[in-house]
C-alpha positions as CSV (number, residue, x, y, z in Angstrom):
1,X,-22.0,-15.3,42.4
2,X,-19.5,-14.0,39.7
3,X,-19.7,-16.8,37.5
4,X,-23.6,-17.4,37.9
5,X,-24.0,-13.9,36.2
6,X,-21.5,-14.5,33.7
7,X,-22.6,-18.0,32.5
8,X,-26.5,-15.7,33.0
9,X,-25.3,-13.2,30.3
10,X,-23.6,-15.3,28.3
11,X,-26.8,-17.6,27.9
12,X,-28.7,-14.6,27.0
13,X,-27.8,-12.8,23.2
14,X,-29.7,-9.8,24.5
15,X,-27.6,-9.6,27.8
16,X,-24.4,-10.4,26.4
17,X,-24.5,-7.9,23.7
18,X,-25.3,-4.9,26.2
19,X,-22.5,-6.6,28.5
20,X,-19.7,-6.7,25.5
21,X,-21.4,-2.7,24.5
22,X,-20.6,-1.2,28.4
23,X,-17.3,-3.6,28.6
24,X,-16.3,-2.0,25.5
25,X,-17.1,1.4,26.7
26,X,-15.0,1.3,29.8
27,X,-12.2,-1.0,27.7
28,X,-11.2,0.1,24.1
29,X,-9.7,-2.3,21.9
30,X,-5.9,-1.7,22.0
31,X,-4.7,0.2,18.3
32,X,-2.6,-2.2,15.9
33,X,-0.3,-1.3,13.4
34,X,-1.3,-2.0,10.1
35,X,1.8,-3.7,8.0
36,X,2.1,-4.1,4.5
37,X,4.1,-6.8,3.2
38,X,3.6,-6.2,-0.4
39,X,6.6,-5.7,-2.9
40,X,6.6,-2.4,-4.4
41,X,8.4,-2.5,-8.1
42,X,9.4,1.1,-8.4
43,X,10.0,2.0,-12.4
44,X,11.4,6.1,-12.7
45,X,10.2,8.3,-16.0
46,X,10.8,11.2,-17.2
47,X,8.5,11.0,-20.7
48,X,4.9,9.7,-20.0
49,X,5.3,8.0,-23.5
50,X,7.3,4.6,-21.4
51,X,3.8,4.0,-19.7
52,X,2.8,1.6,-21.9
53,X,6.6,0.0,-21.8
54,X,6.8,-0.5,-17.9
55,X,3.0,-1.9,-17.9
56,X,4.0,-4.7,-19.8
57,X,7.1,-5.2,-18.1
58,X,5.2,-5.2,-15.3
59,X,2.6,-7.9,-16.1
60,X,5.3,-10.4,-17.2
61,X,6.7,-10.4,-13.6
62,X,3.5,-9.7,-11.4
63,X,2.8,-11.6,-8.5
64,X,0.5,-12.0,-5.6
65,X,1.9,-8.9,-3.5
66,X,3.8,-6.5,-6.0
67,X,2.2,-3.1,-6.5
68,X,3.0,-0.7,-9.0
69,X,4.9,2.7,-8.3
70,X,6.0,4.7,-10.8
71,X,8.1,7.7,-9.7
72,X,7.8,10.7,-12.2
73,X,10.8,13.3,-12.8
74,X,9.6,16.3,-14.5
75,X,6.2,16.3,-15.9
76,X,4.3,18.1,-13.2
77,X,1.6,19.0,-14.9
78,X,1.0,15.4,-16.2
79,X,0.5,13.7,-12.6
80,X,-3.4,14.5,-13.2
81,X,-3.5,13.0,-16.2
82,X,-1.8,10.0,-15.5
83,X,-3.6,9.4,-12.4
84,X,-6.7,9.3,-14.2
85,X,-5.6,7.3,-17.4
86,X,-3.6,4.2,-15.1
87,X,-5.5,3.8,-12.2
88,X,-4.4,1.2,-9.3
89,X,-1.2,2.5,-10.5
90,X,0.9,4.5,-7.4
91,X,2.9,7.7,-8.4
92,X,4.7,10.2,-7.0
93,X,6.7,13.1,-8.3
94,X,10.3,13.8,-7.6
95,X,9.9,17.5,-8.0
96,X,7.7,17.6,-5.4
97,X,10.1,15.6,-3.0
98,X,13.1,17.6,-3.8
99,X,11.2,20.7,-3.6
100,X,10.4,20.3,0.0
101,X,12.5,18.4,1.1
102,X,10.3,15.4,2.2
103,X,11.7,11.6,2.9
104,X,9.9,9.5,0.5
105,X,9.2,6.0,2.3
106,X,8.5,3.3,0.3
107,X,8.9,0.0,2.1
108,X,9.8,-3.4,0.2
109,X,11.1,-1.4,-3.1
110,X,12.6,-2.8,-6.1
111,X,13.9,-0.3,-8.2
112,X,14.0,-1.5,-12.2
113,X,13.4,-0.1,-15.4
114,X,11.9,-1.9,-18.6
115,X,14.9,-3.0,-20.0
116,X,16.4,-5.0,-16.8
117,X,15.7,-8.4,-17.5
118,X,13.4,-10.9,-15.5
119,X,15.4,-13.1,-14.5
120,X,17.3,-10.3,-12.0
121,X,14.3,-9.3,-10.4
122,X,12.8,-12.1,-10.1
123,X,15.7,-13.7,-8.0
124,X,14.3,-11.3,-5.5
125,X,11.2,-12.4,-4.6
């Protein structure tokens, strides 16, 4: 009798879509953890005016799964700015971090400036 009304609903798209909808009710998908296996290359500045000087040091090693983070020391009331002038670029602020004491977790980091040359970093990928 079990299978005879399964092999019904599943026959049916109106059936089995009311089936999965109460199934689904009862059941919740389990929660997965989202990972993240991009390669952060972390520059650190303290003058804005280097911007330029990491971007292209940046886009001659860029792959695939590299992201952009640039941590800034000083310069608090820049962030703003910078945020709005090099977007898809990640910062954060040191100050901020030592002020309060936070654990900064960046996973996959590569910490470089713009005069390292290529060939180091990209030994590490």
């Amino acid at each position: 009798m079990k299978n005879f009304v399964i092999r019904l609903v599943k026959d049916h798209p109106a059936l089995y879509r009311g089936a999965r909808k109460v199934y689904r009710t009862f059941q919740p998908a389990a929660p997965t953890v989202y990972r993240n296996h991009d390669l952060c290359i972390t520059y650190m500045i303290e003058d804005t005016q280097k911007m330029p000087h990491i971007l292209a040091h940046y886009n001659s090693l860029r792959r695939e799964n590299t992201r952009l983070v640039v941590l800034v020391k000083g310069n608090v009331l820049k962030m703003h700015a910078l945020f709005r002038e090099y977007p898809g670029v990640i910062f954060y602020s040191l100050d901020y971090y030592r002020r309060y004491q936070k654990k900064m977790y960046i996973k996959n980091m590569i910490l470089t400036d713009d005069r390292q040359s290529l060939q180091d970093i990209i030994e590490l990928f």
